[in-house]
Coordinates of C-alpha atoms and ligand atoms in Angstrom, one line a residue:
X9 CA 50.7 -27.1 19.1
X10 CA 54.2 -27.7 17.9
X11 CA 56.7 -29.0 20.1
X12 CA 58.1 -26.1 22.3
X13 CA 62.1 -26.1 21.8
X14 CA 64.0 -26.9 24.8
X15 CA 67.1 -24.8 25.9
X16 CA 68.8 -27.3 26.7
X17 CA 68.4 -28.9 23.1
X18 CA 71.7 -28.1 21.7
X19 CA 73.2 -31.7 22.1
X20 CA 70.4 -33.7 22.0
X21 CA 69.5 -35.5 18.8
X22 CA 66.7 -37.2 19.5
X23 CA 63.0 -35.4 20.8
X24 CA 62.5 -36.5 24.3
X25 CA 60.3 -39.4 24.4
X26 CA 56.6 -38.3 25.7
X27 CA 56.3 -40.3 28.5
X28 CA 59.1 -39.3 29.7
X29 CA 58.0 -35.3 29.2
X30 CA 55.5 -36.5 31.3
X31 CA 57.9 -37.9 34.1
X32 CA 59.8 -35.1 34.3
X33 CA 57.7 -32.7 34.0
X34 CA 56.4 -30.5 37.2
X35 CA 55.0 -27.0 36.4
X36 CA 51.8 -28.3 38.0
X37 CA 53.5 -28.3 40.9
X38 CA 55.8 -25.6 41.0
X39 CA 53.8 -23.2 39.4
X40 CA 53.2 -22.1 42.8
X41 CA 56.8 -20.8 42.7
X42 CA 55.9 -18.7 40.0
X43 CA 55.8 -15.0 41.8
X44 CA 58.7 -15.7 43.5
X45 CA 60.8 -16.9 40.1
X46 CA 59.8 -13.4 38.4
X47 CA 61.2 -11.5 41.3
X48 CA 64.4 -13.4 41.5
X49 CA 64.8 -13.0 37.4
X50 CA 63.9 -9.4 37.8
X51 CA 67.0 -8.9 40.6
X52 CA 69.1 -11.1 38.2
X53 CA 68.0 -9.2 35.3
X54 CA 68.4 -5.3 36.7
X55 CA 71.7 -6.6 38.4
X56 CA 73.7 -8.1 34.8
X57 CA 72.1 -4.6 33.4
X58 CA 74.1 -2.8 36.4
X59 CA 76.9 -4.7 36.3
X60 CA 77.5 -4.2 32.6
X61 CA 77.5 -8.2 32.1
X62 CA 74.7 -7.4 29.3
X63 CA 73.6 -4.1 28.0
X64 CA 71.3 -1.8 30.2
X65 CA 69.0 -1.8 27.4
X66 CA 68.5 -5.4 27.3
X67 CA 68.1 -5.7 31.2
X68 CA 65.4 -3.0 30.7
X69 CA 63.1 -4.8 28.2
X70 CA 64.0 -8.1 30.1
X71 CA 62.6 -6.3 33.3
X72 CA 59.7 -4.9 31.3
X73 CA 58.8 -8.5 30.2
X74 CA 59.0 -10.2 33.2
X75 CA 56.6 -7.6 34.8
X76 CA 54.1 -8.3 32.4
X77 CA 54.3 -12.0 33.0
X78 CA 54.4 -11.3 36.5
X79 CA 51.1 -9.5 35.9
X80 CA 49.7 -12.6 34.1
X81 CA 50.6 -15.0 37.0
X82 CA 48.3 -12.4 39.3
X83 CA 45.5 -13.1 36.4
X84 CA 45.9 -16.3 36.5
X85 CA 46.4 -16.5 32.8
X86 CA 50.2 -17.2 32.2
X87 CA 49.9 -20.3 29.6
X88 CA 51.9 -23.0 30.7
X89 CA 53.1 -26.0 28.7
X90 CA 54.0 -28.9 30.8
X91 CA 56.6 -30.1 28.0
X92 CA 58.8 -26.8 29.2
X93 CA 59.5 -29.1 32.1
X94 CA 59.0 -26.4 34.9
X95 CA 57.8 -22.9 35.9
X96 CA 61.7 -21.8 35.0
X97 CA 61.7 -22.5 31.7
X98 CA 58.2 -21.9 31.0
X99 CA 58.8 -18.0 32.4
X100 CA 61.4 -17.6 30.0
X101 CA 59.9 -19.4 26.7
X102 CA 57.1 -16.5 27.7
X103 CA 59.5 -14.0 27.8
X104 CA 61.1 -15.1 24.5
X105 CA 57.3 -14.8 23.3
X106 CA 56.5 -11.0 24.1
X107 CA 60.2 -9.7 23.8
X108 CA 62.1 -12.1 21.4
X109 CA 65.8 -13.3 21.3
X110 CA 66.9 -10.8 24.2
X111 CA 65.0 -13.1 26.4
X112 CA 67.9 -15.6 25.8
X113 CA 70.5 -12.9 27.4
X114 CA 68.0 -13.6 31.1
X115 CA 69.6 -17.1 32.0
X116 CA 73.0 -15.4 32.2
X117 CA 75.9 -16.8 35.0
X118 CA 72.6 -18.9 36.5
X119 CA 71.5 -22.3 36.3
X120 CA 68.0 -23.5 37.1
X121 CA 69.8 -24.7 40.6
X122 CA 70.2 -21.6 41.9
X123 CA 67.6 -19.7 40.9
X124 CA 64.9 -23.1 42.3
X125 CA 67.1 -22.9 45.4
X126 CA 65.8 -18.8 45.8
X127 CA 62.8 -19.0 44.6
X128 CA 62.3 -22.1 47.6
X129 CA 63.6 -19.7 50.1
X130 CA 61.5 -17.0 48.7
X131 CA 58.3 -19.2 49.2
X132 CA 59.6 -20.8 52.5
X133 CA 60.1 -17.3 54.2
X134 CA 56.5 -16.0 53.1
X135 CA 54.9 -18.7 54.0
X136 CA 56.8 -19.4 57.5
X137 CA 55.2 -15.7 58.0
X138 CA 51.6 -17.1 56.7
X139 CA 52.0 -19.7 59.1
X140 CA 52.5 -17.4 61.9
X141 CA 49.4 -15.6 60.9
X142 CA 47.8 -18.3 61.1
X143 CA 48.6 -18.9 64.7
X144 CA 48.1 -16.0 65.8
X145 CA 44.7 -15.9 65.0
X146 CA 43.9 -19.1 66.4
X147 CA 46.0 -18.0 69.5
X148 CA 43.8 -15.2 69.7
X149 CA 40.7 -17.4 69.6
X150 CA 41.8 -19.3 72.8
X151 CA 43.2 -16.2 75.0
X152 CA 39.5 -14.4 74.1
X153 CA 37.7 -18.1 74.9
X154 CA 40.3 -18.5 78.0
X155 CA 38.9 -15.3 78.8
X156 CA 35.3 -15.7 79.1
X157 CA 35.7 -18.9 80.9
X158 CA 38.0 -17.8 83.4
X159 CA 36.0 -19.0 86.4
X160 CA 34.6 -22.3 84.2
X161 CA 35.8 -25.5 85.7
X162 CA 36.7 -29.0 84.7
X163 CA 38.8 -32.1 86.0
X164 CA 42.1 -31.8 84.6
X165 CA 42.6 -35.1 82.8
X166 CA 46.1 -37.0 83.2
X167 CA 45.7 -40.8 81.5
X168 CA 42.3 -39.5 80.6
X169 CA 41.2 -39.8 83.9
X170 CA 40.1 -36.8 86.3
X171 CA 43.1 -35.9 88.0
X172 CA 42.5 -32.3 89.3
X173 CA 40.0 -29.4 89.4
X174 CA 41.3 -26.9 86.8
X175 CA 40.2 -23.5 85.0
X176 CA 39.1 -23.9 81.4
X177 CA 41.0 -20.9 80.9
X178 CA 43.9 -22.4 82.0
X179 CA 43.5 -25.7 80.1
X180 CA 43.2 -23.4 76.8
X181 CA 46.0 -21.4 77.5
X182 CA 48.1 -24.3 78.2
X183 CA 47.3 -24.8 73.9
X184 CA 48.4 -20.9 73.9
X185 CA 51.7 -22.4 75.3
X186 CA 52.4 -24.8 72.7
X187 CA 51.4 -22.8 69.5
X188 CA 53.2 -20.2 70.7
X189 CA 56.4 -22.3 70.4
X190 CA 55.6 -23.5 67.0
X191 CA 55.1 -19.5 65.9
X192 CA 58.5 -19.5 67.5
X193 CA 59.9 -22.2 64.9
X194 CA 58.7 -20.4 62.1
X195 CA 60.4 -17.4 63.0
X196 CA 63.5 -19.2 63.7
X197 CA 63.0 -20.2 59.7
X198 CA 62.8 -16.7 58.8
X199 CA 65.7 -16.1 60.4
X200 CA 68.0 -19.4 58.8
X201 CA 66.8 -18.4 55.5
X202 CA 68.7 -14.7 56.0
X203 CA 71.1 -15.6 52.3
X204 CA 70.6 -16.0 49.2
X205 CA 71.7 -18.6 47.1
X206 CA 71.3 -16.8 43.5
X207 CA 74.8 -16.1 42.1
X208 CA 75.5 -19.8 43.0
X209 CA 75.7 -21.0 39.5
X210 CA 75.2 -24.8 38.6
X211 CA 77.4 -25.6 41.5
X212 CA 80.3 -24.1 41.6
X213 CA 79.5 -20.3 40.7
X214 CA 80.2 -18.4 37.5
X215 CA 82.5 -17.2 35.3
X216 CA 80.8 -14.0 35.2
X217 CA 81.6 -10.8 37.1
X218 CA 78.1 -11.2 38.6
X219 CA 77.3 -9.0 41.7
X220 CA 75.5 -11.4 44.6
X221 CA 75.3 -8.9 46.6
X222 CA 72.8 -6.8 45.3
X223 CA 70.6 -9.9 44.4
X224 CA 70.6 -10.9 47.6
X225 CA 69.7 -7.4 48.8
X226 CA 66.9 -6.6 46.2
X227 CA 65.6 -9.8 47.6
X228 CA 65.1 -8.7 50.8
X229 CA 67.7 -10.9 51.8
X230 CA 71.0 -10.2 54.0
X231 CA 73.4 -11.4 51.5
X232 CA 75.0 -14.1 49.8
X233 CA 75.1 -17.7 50.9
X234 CA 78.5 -18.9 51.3
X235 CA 79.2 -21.5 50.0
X236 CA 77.8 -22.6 46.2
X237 CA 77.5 -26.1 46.6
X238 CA 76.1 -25.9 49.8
X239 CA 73.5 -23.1 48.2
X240 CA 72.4 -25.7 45.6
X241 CA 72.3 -29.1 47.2
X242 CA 70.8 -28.0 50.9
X243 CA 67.2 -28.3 51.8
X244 CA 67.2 -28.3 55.1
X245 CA 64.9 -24.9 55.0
X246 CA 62.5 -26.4 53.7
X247 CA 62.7 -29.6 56.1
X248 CA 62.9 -27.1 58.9
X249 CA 60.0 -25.9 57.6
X250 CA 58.5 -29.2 57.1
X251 CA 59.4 -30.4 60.8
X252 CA 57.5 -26.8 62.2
X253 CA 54.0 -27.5 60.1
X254 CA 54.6 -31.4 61.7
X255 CA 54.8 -30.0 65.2
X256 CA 52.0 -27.3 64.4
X257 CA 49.8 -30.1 62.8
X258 CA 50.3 -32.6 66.1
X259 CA 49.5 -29.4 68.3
X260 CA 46.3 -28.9 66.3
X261 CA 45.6 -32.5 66.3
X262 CA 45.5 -32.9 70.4
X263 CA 43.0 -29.8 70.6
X264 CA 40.9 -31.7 68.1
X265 CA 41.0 -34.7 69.7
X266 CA 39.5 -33.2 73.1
X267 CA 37.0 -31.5 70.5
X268 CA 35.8 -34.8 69.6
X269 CA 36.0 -36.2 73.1
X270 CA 34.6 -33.1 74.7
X271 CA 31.4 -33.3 72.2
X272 CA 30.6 -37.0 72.6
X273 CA 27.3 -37.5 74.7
X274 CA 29.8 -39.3 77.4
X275 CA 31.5 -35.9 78.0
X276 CA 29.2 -33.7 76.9
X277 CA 31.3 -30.3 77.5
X278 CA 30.9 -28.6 74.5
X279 CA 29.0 -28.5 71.7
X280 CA 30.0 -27.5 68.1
X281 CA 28.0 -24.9 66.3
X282 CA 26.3 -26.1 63.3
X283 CA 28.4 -24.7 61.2
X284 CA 31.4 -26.2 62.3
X285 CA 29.6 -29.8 62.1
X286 CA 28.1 -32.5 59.7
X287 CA 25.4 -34.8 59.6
X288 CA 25.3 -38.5 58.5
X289 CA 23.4 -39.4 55.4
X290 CA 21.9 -42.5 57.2
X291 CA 21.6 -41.7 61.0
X292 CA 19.2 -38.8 61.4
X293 CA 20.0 -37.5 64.8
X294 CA 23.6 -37.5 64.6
X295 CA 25.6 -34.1 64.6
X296 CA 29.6 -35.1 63.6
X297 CA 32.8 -33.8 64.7
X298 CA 34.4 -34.4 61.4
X299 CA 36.6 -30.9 61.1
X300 CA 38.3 -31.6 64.7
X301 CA 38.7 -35.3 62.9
X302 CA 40.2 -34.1 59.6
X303 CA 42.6 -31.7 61.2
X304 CA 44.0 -35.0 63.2
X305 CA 43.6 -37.3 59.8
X306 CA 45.5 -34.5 57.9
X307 CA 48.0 -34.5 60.8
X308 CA 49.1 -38.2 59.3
X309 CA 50.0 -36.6 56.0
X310 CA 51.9 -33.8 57.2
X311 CA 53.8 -35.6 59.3
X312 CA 54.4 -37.9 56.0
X313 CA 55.3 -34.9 54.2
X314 CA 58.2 -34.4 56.2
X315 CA 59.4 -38.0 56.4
X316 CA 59.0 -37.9 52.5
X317 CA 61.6 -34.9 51.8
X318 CA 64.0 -36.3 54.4
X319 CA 63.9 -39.6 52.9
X320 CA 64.1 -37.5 49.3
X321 CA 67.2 -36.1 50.9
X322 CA 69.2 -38.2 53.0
X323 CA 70.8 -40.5 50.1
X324 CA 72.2 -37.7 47.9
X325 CA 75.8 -36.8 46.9
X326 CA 76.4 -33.3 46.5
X327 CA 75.3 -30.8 45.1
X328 CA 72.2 -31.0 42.9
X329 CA 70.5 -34.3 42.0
X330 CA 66.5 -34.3 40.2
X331 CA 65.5 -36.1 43.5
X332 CA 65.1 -32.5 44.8
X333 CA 62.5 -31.5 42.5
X334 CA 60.5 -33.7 44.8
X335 CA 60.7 -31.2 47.5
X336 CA 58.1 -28.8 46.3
X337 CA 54.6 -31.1 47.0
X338 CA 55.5 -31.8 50.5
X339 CA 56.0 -28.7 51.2
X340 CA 53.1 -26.8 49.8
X341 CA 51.2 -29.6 50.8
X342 CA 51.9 -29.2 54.2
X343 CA 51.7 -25.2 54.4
X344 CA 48.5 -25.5 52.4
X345 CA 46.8 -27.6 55.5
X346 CA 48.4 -26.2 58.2
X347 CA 46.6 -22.8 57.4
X348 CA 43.5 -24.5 56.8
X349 CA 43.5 -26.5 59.8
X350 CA 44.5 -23.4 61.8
X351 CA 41.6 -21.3 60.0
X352 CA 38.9 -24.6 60.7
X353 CA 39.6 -25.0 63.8
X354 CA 40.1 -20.8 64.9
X355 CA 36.3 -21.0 63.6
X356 CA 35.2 -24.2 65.5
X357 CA 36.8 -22.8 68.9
X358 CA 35.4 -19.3 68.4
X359 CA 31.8 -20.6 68.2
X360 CA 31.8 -23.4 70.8
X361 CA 28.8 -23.6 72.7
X362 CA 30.8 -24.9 76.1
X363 CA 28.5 -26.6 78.8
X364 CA 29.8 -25.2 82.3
X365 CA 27.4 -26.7 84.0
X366 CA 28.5 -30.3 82.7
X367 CA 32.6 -29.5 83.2
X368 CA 31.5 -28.4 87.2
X369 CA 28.8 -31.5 87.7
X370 CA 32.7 -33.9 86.3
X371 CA 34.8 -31.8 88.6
X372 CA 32.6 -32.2 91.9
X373 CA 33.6 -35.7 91.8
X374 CA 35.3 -35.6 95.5
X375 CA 38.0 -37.8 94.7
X376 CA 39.4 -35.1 92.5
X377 CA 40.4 -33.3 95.5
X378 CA 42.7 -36.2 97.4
X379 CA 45.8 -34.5 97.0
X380 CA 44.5 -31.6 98.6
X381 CA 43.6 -33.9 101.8
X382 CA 47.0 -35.9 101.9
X383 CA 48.9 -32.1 101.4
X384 CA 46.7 -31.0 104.1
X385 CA 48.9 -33.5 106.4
X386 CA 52.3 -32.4 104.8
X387 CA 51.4 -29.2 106.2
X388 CA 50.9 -30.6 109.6
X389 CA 54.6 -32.0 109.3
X390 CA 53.3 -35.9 107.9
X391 CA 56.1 -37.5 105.5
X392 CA 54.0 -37.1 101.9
X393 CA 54.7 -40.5 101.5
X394 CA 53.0 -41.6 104.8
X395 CA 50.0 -38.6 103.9
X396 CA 49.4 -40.7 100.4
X397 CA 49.1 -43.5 102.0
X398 CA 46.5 -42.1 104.4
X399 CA 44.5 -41.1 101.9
X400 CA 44.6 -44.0 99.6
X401 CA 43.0 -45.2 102.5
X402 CA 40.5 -43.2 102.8
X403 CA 39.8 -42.8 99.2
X404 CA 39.4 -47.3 99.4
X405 CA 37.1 -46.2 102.3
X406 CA 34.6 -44.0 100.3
X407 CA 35.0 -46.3 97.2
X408 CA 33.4 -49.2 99.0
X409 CA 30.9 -47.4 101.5
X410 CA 29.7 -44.5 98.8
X411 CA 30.7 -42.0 101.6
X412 CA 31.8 -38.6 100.2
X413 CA 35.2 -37.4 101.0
X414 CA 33.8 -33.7 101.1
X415 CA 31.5 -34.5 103.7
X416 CA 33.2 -36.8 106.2
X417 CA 33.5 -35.1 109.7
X418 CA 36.8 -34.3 111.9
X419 CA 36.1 -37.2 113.7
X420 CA 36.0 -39.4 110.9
X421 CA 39.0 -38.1 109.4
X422 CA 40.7 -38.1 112.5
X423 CA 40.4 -41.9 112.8
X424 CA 42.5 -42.4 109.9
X425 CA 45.0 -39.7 111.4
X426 CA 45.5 -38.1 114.4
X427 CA 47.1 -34.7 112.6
X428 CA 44.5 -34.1 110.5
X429 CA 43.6 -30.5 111.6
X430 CA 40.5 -29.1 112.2
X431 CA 38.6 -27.4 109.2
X432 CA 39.9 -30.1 106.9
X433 CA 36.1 -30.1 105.3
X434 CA 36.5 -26.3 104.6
X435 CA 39.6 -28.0 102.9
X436 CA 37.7 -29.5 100.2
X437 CA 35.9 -26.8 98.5
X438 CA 36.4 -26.6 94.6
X439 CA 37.0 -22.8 94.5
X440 CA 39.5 -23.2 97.5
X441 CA 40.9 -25.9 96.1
X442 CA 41.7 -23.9 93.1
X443 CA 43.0 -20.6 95.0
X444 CA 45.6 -22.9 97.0
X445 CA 47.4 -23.5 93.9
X446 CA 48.9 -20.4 93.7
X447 CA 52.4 -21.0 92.7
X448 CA 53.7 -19.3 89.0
X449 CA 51.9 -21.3 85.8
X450 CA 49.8 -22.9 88.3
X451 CA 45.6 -22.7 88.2
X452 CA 44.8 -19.9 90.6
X453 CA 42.5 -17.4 89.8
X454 CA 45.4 -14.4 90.2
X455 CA 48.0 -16.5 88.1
X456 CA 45.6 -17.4 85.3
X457 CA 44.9 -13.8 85.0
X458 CA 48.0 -12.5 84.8
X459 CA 48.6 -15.7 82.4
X460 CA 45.9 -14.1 80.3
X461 CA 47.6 -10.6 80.6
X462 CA 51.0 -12.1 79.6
X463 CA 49.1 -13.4 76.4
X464 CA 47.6 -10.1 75.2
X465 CA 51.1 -9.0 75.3
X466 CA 52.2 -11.7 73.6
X467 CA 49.5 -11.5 70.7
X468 CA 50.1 -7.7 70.5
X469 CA 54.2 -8.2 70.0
X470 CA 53.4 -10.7 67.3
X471 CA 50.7 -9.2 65.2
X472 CA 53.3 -6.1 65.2
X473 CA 56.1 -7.6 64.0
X474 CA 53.8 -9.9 61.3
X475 CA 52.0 -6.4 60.0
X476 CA 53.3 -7.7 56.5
X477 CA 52.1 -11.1 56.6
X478 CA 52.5 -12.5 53.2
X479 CA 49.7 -14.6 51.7
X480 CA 50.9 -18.0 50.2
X481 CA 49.5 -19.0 47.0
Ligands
LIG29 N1 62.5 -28.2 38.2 C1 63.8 -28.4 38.8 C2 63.6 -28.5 40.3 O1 62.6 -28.1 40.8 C3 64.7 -27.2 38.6 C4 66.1 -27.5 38.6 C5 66.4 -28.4 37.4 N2 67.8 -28.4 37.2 C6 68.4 -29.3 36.4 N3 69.6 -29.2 36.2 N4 67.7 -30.2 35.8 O2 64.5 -29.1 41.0

C-alpha cells in the first residue's frame, strides 16, 4: 500500500523514517477511543455547520460520513493504518475516503489536543459508570451472601489472630462498606469531568467564531472548560480515575486474600466451586485459588498503572507535550481489570460453598470471649485497666492448666475477683456474646439486620441512578 499522506505534511521534506512511524504511532491503543472521537467530530461538525464557519452542506455530508464510520467501528471493520499515527487522523483519512476533499473542512478551529482531551473525558465518564456497575453487582453478591449467613459465625480476625466472635454477614458487609466508597469515587469522577474541553484549540483557542457551548452540550456535557491550556495539558481525570480503579483493585485484593486463606485446609471455611477453581498439572488432588490470586497479582499492575501516568505527568510544562499520549494504556488497562476482577470475583462469591460448621467449631475457642469477662467487671464498677489485668490472668490460667474459660464456676472466678457477679458463665455464651454488642455498626443480630436493610436501599438508589450504564470497549 502506498504511503498514506500526513496532514501535517506541508513542511516536511523528508518521509518520516519507519521506525520512527512505528514509535509514534498508537492507533492500537487508542482505537479504543474511537466511538467517542466520532461523536465529538459529529458535535464539531453540526456545530461549524450551525454556526456558518463552513457551509451547512458540508457539515451535512461530514455528519453523514462520520456515521457511517461510526457504523464501521460497531462492525469492527474500520481499516486502520498505524502510519496515520492515531485513531484522529485515521477517522478523518476515512472520511476523506467515502466523502472526498470536504473531509478536509472537519479539522476546523481544532487541534488533535482538544479533541484527545474530549474524547478522554468521554471514555473516562462511561467507564467511571462501567465501573460502578461493576460494583454494584458484586455489592449485590455480598448483601444476598451476608444475607443467607446472617446467623453464621466466625472469629473476627485482628493480626490474623481470633479476636472476637462475629456474624459472617457482618464481616461481608463490612466489604459492602468499602466498595461502596470506591462507587462513591467514581461518581465523584463523573461529576469533575462536567466540561468540555473541545473548542480549546491547540492551546490557546481559535481564531474562529466557534460555538463551545453547544459542543459541550451535544456532548452531554455542562459546558465549556475554562480555561484552554488548562483543557489541553490536564489529566488529572484520568489519574483520578486511575487512583479509584487502585483503591477498587486493593479492596478486591483483601477479599481475595481471605478467599485464599479461607479455602486452605488450615482454615477450611469455604470452599470454591469448581468453576471458580483450577487444578495443577502435576499434583492430582489439588483444587487452586488462582482467580482470588490473580485479582491480588493484577492489583500490582493497577496500582502501577497509576504510578505510571503520574510519573508521565508530573515533569511537564504546560500545555500539551507527546508524553501524554502515554496516558491511554494505563488507563484502559486498569478499567479493563477492574471489571473483570469485579465480574470473577461477583461469580466466585456467589457460588461459595461456606463451611458453618468449621467458622462455629474456630469461634468456640473460649478465649475469644475475654473481653466479654473483663467488661463483665467494668460493669460491676472495676477500673477496665484493673478488669484486663484480671483476665490476662485468668486467660495465663487456662493456657497452662487446659481449663476452659466457659466452664469455670463462680467460685473459681471469684478467686481471681471478688466482683465478679454471679451468672458470669451465662456470660460466656457465643450467641449472648454476640447480642451484647448492640451498639450502631456493631455485630448484633438487630443491627446487622438493619445493616442489611440499609444496603438494599443502598443497591436500589444506585442501580437507579446507573439505569444507563455504559459498556466500555
Ligand atoms: N495521539 C495523540 C495523543 O493521544 C493526539 C494528540 C497529538 N497532538 C499532537 N500535537 N501531536 O496524545
Amino acid at each position: 500500500m502506498a504511503a498514506p499522506e500526513k496532514p501535517w505534511g506541508g513542511r516536511f521534506e523528508q518521509d518520516t523514517d519507519p521506525a520512527v512511524e512505528r514509535f509514534t504511532a498508537s492507533v492500537h491503543v487508542d482505537r479504543e477511543l474511537a466511538r467517542y472521537d466520532i461523536r465529538g467530530s459529529i458535535a464539531h461538525a453540526r456545530m461549524l455547520g450551525r454556526t456558518g464557519v463552513i457551509p451547512e452542506a458540508d457539515a451535512d455530508e461530514l455528519v453523514r460520513g462520520l456515521e457511517e464510520i461510526g457504523r464501521e467501528v460497531e462492525a469492527g471493520t474500520l481499516p486502520l493504518d498505524p502510519r496515520l499515527e492515531d485513531i484522529h487522523m485515521n477517522v478523518e483519512s476515512r472520511l476523506r475516503d467515502r466523502i472526498g476533499p470536504v473531509a478536509g473542512r472537519l479539522h476546523t478551529g481544532r487541534s488533535r489536543n482538544d479533541q484527545v482531551a474530549t474524547d478522554l473525558a468521554l471514555y473516562l465518564r462511561d467507564a467511571a459508570r462501567a465501573m460502578r456497575a461493576g460494583l454494584l453487582e458484586l455489592r449485590r453478591v455480598l448483601v444476598r451472601r451476608a444475607t443467607e449467613h446472617l446467623d453464621t459465625i466466625l472469629p473476627g480476625y485482628t493480626h490474623l489472630q481470633r479476636a472476637q466472635p462475629v456474624r459472617l454477614a457482618h464481616h461481608w458487609l463490612a466489604f459492602f462498606e468499602m466498595l461502596g466508597r470506591d462507587a462513591g469515587r467514581f461518581a465523584d469522577l463523573d461529576r469533575r469531568l462536567a466540561l468540555s474541553p473541545l473548542g480549546s484549540g491547540a492551546l490557546a483557542g481559535t481564531t474562529l467564531p466557534l460555538d463551545r457551548d453547544d459542543t459541550a452540550r451535544a456532548l452531554g456535557f455542562a459546558g465549556p472548560t475554562r480555561n484552554s491550556m488548562d483543557a489541553v495539558g490536564a489529566r488529572d481525570g484520568a489519574l483520578e480515575f486511575l487512583a479509584a480503579c487502585a483503591i477498587a483493585m486493593v479492596h478486591l485484593s483483601r477479599l481475595a486474600e481471605e478467599l485464599v486463606l479461607w479455602s486452605s485446609s488450615e482454615f477450611g471455611f469455604v470452599e470454591l466451586a469448581d468453576a471458580y477453581a483450577t487444578g495443577s498439572s502435576l499434583m492430582p488432588q489439588k483444587k487452586n485459588p488462582d482467580v482470588p490470586e490473580l485479582v491480588r497479582g493484577k492489583t500490582g499492575r493497577v496500582i502501577g498503572d497509576l504510578v505510571a501516568l503520574l510519573t508521565i505527568v508530573k515533569g511537564l510544562p504546560l500545555t500539551y507535550n507527546r508524553d501524554l499520549q502515554e496516558d491511554k494504556e494505563p488507563v484502559f488497562d486498569a478499567a479493563g481489570t477492574l471489571r473483570d476482577s469485579l465480574a470473577v470475583l461477583a461469580g466466585a462469591l456467589a457460588t461459595l460453598t461456606v463451611r458453618t460448621g468449621r467458622m462455629r467449631a474456630a469461634a468456640e475457642d473460649p478465649l475469644l470471649l475475654a473481653t466479654d469477662l473483663a467488661e463483665a467487671l467494668v460493669r460491676e464498677a472495676v477500673p477496665f485497666r484493673e478488669a484486663h489485668e484480671v483476665v490476662g490472668r485468668i486467660v495465663a490460667h487456662c493456657v497452662s492448666t487446659g481449663a476452659d474459660l466457659r466452664t469455670l464456676s463462680h467460685d473459681a472466678l471469684r478467686r481471681f475477683h471478688p466482683a465478679f457477679p454471679s451468672g458470669a458463665d451465662d456470660l460466656l455464651s457465643l450467641e449472648r456474646a454476640l447480642e451484647r454488642r448492640n451498639l450502631p455498626g456493631a455485630t448484633a443480630r438487630v443491627r446487622v439486620l438493619e445493616a442489611l436493610a440499609a444496603a438494599e436501599t443502598e443497591l436500589a438508589k444506585e442501580a437507579g441512578s446507573l439505569t444507563a450504564a455504559q459498556e466500555i470497549p
